[in-house]
Coordinates of C-alpha atoms and ligand atoms in Angstrom, one line a residue:
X19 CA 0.0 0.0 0.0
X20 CA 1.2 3.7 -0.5
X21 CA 3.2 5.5 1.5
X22 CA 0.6 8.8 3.2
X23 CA 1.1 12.0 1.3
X24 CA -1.1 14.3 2.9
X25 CA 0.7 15.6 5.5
X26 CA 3.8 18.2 5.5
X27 CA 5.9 16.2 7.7
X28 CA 8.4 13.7 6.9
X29 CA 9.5 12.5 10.0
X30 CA 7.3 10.5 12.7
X31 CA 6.6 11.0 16.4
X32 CA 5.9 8.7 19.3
X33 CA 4.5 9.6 22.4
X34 CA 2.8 7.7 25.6
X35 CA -1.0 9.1 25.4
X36 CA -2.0 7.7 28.8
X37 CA -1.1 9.2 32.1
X38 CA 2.6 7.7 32.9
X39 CA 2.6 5.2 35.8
X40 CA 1.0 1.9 36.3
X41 CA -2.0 1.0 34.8
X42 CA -4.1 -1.7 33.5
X43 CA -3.5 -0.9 29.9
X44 CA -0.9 2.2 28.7
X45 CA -1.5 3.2 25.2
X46 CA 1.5 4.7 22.5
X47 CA 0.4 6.8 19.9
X48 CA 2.6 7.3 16.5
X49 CA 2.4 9.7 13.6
X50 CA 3.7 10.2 10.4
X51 CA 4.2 8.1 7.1
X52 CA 6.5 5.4 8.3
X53 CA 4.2 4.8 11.7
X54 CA 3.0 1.5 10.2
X55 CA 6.0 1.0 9.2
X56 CA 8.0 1.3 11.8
X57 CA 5.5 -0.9 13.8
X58 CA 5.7 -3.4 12.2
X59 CA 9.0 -3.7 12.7
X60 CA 8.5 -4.6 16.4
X61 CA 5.4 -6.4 15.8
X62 CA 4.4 -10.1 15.1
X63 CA 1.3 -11.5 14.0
X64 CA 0.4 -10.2 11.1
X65 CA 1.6 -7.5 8.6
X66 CA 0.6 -4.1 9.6
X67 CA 1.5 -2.4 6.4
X68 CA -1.1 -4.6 4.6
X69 CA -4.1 -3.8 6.7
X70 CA -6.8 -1.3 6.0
X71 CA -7.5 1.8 8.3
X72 CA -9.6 2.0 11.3
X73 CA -8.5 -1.9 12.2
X74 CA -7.4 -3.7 15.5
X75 CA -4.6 -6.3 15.6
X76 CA -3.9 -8.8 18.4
X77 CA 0.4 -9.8 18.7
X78 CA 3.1 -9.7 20.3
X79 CA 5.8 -6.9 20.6
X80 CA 9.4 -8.4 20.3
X81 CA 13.3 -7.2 20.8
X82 CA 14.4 -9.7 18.8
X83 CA 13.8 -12.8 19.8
X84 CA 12.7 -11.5 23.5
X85 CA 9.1 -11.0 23.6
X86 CA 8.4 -7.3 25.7
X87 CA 4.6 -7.7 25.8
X88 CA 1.6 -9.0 24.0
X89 CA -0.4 -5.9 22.5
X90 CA -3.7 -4.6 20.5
X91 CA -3.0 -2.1 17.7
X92 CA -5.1 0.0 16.2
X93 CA -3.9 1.1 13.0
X94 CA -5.5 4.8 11.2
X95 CA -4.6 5.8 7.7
X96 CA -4.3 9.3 6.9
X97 CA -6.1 11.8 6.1
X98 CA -8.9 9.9 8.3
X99 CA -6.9 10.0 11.6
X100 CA -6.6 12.5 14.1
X101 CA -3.5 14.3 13.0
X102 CA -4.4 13.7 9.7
X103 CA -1.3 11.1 9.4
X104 CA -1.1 7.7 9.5
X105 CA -1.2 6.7 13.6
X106 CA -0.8 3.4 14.9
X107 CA -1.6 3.2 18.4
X108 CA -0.4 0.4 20.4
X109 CA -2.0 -0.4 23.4
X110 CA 0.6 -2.7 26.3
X111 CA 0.0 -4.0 29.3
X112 CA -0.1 -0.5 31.8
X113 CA 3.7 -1.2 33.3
X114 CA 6.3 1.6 33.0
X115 CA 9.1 -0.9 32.1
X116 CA 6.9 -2.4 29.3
X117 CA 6.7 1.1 28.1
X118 CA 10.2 1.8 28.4
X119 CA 10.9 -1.1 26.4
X120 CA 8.6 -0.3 23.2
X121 CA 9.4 2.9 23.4
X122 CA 12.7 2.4 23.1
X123 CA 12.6 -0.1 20.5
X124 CA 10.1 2.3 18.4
X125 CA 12.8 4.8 18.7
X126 CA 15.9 2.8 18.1
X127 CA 13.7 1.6 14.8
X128 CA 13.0 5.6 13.9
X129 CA 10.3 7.1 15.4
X130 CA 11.2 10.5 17.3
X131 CA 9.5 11.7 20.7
X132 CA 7.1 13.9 20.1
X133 CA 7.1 17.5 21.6
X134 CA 4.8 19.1 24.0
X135 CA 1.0 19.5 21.7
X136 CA 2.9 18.3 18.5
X137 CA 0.1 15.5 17.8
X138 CA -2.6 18.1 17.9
X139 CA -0.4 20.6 16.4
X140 CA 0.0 18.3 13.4
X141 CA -3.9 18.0 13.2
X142 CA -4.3 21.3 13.0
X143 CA -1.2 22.0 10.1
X144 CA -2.7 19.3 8.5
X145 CA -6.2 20.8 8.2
X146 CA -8.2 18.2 10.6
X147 CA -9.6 21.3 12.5
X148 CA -8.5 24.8 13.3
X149 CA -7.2 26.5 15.7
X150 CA -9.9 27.3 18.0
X151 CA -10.7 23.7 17.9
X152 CA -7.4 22.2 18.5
X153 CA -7.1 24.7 21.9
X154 CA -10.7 23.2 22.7
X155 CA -8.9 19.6 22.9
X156 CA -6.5 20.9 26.1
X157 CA -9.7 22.5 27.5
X158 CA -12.0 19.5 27.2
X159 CA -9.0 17.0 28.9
X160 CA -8.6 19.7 31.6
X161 CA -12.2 20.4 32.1
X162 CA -13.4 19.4 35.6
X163 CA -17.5 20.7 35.9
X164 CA -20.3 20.2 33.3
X165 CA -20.0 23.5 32.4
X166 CA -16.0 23.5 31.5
X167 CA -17.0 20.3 29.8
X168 CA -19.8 21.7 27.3
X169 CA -18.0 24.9 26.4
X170 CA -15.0 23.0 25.5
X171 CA -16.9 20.1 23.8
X172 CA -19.0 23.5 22.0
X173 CA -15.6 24.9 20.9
X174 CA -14.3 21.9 19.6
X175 CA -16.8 20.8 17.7
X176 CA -16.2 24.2 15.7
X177 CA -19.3 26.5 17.7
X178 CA -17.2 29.0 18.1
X179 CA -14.8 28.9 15.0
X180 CA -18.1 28.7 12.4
X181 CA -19.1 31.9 13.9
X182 CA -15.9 33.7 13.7
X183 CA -15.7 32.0 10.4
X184 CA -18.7 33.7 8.5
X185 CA -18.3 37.0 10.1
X186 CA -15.1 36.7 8.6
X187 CA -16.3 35.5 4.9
X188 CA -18.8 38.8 5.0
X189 CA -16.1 41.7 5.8
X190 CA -13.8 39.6 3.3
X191 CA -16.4 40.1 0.6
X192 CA -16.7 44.2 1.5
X193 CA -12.5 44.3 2.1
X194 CA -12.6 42.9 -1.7
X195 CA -15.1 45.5 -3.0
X196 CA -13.2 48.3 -1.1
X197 CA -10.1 47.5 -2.7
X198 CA -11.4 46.6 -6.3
X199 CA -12.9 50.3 -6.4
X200 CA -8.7 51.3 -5.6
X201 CA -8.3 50.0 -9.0
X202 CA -10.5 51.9 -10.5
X203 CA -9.8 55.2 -8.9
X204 CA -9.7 57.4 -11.4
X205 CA -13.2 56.5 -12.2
X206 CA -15.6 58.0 -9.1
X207 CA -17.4 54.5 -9.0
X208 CA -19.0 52.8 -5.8
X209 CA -18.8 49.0 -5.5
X210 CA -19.4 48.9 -1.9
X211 CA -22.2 50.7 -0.7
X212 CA -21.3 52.5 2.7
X213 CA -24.3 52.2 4.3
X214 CA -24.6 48.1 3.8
X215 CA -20.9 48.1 4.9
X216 CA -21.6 50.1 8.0
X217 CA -24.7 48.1 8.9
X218 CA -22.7 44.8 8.4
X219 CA -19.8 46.5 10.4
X220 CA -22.4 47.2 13.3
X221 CA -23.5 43.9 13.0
X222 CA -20.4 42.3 13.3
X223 CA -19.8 44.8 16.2
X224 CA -22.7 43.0 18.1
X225 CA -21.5 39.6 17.8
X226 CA -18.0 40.7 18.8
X227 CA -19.1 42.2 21.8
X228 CA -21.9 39.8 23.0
X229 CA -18.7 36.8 22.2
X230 CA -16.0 38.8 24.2
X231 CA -18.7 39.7 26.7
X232 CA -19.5 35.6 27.6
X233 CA -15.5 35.5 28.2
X234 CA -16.8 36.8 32.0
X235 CA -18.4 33.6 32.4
X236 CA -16.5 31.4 29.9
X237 CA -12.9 32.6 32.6
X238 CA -15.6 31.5 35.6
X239 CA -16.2 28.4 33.9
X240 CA -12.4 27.0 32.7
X241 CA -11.4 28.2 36.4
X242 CA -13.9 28.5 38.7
X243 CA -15.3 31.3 40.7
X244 CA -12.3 32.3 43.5
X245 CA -14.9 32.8 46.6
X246 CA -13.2 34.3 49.4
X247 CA -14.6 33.7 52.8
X248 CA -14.2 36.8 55.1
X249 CA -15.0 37.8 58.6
X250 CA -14.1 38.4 61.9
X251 CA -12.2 35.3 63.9
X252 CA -14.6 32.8 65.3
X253 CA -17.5 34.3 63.0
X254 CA -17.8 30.0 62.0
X255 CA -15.8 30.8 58.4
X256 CA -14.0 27.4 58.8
X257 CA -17.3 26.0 60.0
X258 CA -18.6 27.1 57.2
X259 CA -16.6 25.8 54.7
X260 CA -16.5 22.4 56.0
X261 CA -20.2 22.1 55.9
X262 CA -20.2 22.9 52.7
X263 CA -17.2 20.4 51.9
X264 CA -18.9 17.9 54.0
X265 CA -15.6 16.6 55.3
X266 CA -13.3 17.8 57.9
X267 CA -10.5 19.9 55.8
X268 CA -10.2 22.7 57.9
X269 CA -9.7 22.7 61.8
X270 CA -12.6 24.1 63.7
X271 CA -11.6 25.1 67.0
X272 CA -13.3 27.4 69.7
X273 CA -10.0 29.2 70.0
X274 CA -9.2 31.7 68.3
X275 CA -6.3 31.8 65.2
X276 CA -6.2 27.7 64.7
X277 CA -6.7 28.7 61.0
X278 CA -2.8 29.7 60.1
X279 CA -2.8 30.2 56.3
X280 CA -5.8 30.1 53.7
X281 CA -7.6 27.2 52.8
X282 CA -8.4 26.4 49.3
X283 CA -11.2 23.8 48.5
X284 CA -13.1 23.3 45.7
X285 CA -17.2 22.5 45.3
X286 CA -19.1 22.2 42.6
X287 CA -22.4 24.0 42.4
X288 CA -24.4 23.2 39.4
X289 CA -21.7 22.9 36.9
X290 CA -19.8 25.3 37.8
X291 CA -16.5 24.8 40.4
X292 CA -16.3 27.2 43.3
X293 CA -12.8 27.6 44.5
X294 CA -13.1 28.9 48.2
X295 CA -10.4 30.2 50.2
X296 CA -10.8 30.6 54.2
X297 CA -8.7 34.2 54.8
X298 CA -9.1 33.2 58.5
X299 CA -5.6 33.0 58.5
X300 CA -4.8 37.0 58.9
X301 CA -5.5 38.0 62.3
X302 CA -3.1 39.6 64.0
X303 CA -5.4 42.2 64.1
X304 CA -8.7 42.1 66.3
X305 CA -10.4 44.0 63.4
X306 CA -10.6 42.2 60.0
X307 CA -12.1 44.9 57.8
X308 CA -8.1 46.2 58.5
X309 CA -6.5 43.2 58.1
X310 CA -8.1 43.3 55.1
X311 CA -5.4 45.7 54.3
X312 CA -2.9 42.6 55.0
X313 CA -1.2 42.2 51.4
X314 CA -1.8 38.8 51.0
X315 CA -5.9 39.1 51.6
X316 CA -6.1 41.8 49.8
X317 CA -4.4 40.2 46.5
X318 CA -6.8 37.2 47.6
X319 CA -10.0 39.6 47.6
X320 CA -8.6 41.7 44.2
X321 CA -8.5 37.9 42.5
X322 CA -11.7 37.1 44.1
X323 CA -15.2 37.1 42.3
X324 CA -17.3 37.1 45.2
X325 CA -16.6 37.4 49.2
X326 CA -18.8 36.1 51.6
X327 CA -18.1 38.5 54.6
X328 CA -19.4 36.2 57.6
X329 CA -20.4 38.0 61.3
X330 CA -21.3 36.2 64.3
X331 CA -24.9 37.9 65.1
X332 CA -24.2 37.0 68.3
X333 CA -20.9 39.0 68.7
X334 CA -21.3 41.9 66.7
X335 CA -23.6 45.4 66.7
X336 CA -25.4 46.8 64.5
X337 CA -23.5 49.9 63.9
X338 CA -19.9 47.7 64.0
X339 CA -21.6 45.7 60.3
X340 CA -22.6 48.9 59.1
X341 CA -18.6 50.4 59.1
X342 CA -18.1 47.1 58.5
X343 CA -19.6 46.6 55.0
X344 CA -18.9 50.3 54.0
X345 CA -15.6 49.3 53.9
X346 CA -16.0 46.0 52.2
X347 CA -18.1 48.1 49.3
X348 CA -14.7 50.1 48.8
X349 CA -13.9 46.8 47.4
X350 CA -16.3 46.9 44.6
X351 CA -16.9 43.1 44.4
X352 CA -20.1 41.3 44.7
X353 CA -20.4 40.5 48.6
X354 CA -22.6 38.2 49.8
X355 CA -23.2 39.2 53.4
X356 CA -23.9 36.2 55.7
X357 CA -25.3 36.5 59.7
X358 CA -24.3 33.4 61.3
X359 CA -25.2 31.5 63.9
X360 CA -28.7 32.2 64.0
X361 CA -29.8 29.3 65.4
X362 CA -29.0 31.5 68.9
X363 CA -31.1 34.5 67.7
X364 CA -34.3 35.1 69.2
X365 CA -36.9 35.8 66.7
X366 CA -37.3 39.7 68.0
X367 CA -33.4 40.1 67.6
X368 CA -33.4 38.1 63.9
X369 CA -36.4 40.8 62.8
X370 CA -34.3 44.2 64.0
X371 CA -30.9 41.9 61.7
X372 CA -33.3 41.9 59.0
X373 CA -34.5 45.3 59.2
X374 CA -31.1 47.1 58.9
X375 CA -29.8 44.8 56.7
X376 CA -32.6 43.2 54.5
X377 CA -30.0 41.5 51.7
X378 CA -27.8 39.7 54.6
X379 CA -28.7 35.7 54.3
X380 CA -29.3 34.4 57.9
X381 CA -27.0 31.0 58.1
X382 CA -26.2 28.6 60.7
X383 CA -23.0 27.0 60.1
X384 CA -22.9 24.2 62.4
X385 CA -26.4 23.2 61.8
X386 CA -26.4 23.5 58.3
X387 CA -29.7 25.7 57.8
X388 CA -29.4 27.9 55.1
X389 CA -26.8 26.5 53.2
X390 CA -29.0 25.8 49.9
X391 CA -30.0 29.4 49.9
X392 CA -26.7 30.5 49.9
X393 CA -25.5 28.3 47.0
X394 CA -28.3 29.3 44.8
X395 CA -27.4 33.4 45.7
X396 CA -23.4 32.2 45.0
X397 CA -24.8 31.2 41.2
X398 CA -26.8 34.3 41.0
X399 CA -23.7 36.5 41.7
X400 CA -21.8 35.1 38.2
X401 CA -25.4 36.0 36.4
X402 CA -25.3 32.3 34.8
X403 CA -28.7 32.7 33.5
X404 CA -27.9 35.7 31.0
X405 CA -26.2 32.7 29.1
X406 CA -28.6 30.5 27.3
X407 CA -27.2 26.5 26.6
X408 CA -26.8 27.2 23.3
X409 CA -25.1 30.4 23.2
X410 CA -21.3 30.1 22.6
X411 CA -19.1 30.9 25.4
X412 CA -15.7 32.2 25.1
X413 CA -13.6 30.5 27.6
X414 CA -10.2 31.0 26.3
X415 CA -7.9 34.6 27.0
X416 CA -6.2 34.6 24.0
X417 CA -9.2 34.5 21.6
X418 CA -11.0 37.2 24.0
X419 CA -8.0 39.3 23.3
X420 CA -8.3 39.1 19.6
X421 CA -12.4 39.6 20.1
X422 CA -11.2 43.2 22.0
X423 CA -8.5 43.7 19.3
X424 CA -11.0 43.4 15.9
X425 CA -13.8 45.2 18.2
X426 CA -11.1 48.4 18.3
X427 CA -10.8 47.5 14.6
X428 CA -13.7 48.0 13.3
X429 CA -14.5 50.9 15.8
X430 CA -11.8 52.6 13.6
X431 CA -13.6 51.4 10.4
X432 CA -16.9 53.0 11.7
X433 CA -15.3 55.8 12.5
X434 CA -13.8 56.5 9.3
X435 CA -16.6 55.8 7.6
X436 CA -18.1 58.7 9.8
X437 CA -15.0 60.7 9.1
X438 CA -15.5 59.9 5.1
X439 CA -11.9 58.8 5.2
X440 CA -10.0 57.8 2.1
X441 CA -10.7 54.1 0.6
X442 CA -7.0 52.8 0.9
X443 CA -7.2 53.8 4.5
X444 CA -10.7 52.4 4.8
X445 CA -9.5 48.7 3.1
X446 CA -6.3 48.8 5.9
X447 CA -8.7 49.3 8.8
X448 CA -10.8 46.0 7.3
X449 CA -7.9 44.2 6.7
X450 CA -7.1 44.9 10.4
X451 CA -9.7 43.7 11.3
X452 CA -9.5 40.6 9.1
X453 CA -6.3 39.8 10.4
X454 CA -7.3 39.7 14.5
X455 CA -10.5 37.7 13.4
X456 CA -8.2 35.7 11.4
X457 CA -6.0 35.0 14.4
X458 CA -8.5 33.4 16.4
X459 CA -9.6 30.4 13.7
X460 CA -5.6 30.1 12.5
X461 CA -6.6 31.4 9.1
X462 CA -3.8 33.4 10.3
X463 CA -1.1 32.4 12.3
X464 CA 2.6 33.0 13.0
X465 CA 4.8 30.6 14.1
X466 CA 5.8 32.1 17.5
X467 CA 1.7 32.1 18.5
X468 CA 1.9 28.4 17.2
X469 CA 4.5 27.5 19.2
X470 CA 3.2 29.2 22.4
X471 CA -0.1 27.8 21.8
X472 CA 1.0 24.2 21.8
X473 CA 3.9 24.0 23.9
X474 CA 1.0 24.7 26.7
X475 CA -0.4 20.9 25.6
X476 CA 1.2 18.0 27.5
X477 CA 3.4 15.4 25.8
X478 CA 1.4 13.0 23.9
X479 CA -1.5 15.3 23.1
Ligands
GDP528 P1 -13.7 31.1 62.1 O1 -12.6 31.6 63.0 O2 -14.4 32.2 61.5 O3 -13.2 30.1 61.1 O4 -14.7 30.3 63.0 P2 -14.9 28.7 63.3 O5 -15.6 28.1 62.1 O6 -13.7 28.1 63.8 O7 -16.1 28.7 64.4 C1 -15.9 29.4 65.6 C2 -16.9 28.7 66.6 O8 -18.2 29.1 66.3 C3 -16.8 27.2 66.7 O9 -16.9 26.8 68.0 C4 -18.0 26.8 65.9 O10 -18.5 25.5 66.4 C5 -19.0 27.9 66.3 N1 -20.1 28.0 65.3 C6 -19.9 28.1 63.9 N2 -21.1 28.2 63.3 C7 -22.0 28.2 64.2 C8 -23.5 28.3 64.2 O11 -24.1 28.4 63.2 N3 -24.1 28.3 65.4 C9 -23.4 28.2 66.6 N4 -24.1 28.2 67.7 N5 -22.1 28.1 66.6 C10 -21.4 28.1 65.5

């Protein structure tokens, strides 16, 4: 059978695609025209370079006349593979030695170790997908919540990209018109009618915006919402967070400053990951508002996306939460304020809480009343409901850059149309514009963004 000729490559890479260590089954993945080849090589039981694509074959792997494992292979032929190469993937008995072995052997015979993303990266060079897809793969293994999970699986099945795309085709189309009126210059003649081009440009301004404005969420989604957990000492923070771990992770103790550094834990509310971080560990001074000041909390609260200030009803005044949250609103995050332990509140005192401060959600920590309500006013803060299922969400910083980039872009273009600009001038803004939407898909790429794109992939990806 012939040799693969649709990729760019000539040489062929091998990587382990499982997670290294000891497992029931470890799978090798290799690429490139002599993959089959080169298997077959180390491989007895049949001959691999005679078989058809999308087949599985049962043999053993020898050094000679040592046999190193008995193995399944599934052998792809290119283009219809995922890097668009022929890939044989060999799947051993999960021990590192075994491994080791076929690695070695697969090298020694002249396969090379793959970089860092190169698997994918070949995908994408060889046209399988582009480039907003091919980030989506590192998303979708990374992703940890239903939500990370559908945004990623969105992306990579092209949601994202097809929208860019025919944005893309549209301003092309006017770009063209713009510059086939340079030609004719001399000639006062109008290819491009203004007014269709600045309602497509407004258009276009729309989707831009409403994509870079879903980054909000999409960033909340790939990593979570950073909570911070604020309050006074013994206000039941670590309590808090316990009960909504539902396991023992931090140390509860009726004296105060047991809590020395922050605690991170993560929960999942409806899709979407909550980190939470315990600031109970700053408390040198009696008053927390100012320890607030502490550097380390206050780069905690900056990063935050929402604090939940706790107070201890019980142990606090009116007038002290009143300073208390004017100073938190200096902040300007969303805070969810939280009165806890009202299980020891008498219902006249809980009615004069609620009177002066009718948004604060009355909790009890260690009895675990109220804790429902609070997660459901947690998903409020990150307005997940502005964001229908099907709506894309941008989840990735580099492509909410370009969104901000071709939005100034075609600001300029609307703004020289206002300004009645010249037409080569008006073509280079749309080009610009062209080139950051371009950026995003891979239509246009350099090889410094490729590089930095998929050295962020782990070996064997
Ligand atoms: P932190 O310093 O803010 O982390 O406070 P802790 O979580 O260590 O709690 C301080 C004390 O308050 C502990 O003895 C808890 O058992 C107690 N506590 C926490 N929540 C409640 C609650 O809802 N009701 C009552 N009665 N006690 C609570």
């Amino acid at each position: 059978m012939s040799v693969s000729s649709f990729s760019q490559y000539d040489d062929t890479i091998l990587a382990l695609a499982t997670a290294p260590g000891v497992g029931a089954i470890a799978v090798l993945r290799l690429s490139g025209k002599d993959a089959i080849a080169i298997s077959n090589q180390v491989f007895y039981g049949k001959d691999l370079t005679q078989q058809k694509g999308y087949t599985l074959h049962f043999g053993t792997i020898k050094d000679e006349e040592k046999v190193i494992d008995e193995v399944l292979i599934s052998l792809f032929r290119g283009p219809k593979s995922f890097t668009g190469e022929d890939v044989i993937e060999i799947s051993t008995h999960g021990s590192p030695y075994i491994v080791r072995e076929v690695m070695r052997l697969l090298l020694h015979k002249g396969a090379r170790l793959a970089k860092a993303g190169e698997f994918t990266q070949r995908a994408f060079l060889n046209g399988r997908f582009d480039l907003a897809q091919a980030e989506a793969v590192a998303d979708l293994i990374a992703a940890d919540s239903d939500m990370a999970h559908k945004a990623a699986m969105h992306q990579m099945r092209g949601g994202f990209s097809q929208e860019i795309a025919q944005l893309r085709e549209e301003l092309i189309h006017f770009a063209s018109m713009i510059e086939l009126e340079l030609d004719f210059s001399e000639e006062d003649v109008e290819f491009a009618s203004r007014d269709q081009l600045k309602a497509l440009i407004e258009q276009l301004l729309v989707a831009i915006r409403s994509l870079a404005s879903s980054f909000a969420l999409g960033n909340v989604i790939k990593k979570g919402v950073s909570t911070v957990i604020a309050g006074k000492p013994n206000a039941g923070k670590s309590t808090l967070l316990n009960a909504l771990l539902n396991e023992e992770k931090a140390i509860v103790s009726e004296m105060e400053g047991t809590t020395r550094d922050f605690i991170e834990d993560t929960i999942n509310i409806e899709g979407i990951s909550f980190r939470f971080t315990d600031t109970a560990g700053l408390r040198d001074t009696t008053d927390v508002v100012e320890a607030m000041g502490v550097a380390r909390t206050k780069s905690k609260m900056k990063e935050a996306s929402v604090i939940l200030y706790m107070a201890d009803l019980k142990r606090i005044t009116i007038d002290q939460l009143q300073t208390e949250v004017i100073e938190l609103n200096n902040l300007q995050l969303p805070i969810l304020l939280i009165g806890n332990k009202s299980d020891l509140l008498s219902d006249q005192e809980r009615l004069v809480w609620q009177q002066s401060f009718p948004a604060m959600l009355f909790i009890s920590a260690s009895n675990k009343i109220g804790l429902d309500e609070l997660k459901t006013k947690l998903l409020e803060t990150i307005e997940k409901d502005k964001i229908s299922g099907s709506d894309t969400i941008v989840t990735n910083e580099r492509h909410y850059h370009q969104l901000r980039q071709t939005e100034k872009s075609l600001v300029a273009v609307i703004t020289g149309l206002d300004n009645g600009i010249s037409n080569d001038f008006l073509a280079m803004d749309i080009r610009q514009s062209l080139h950051h939407l371009g950026e995003i898909t891979g239509s246009i790429t350099t090889e410094d963004l490729l590089d930095n794109i998929f050295s962020k992939f782990c070996i064997g990806k």
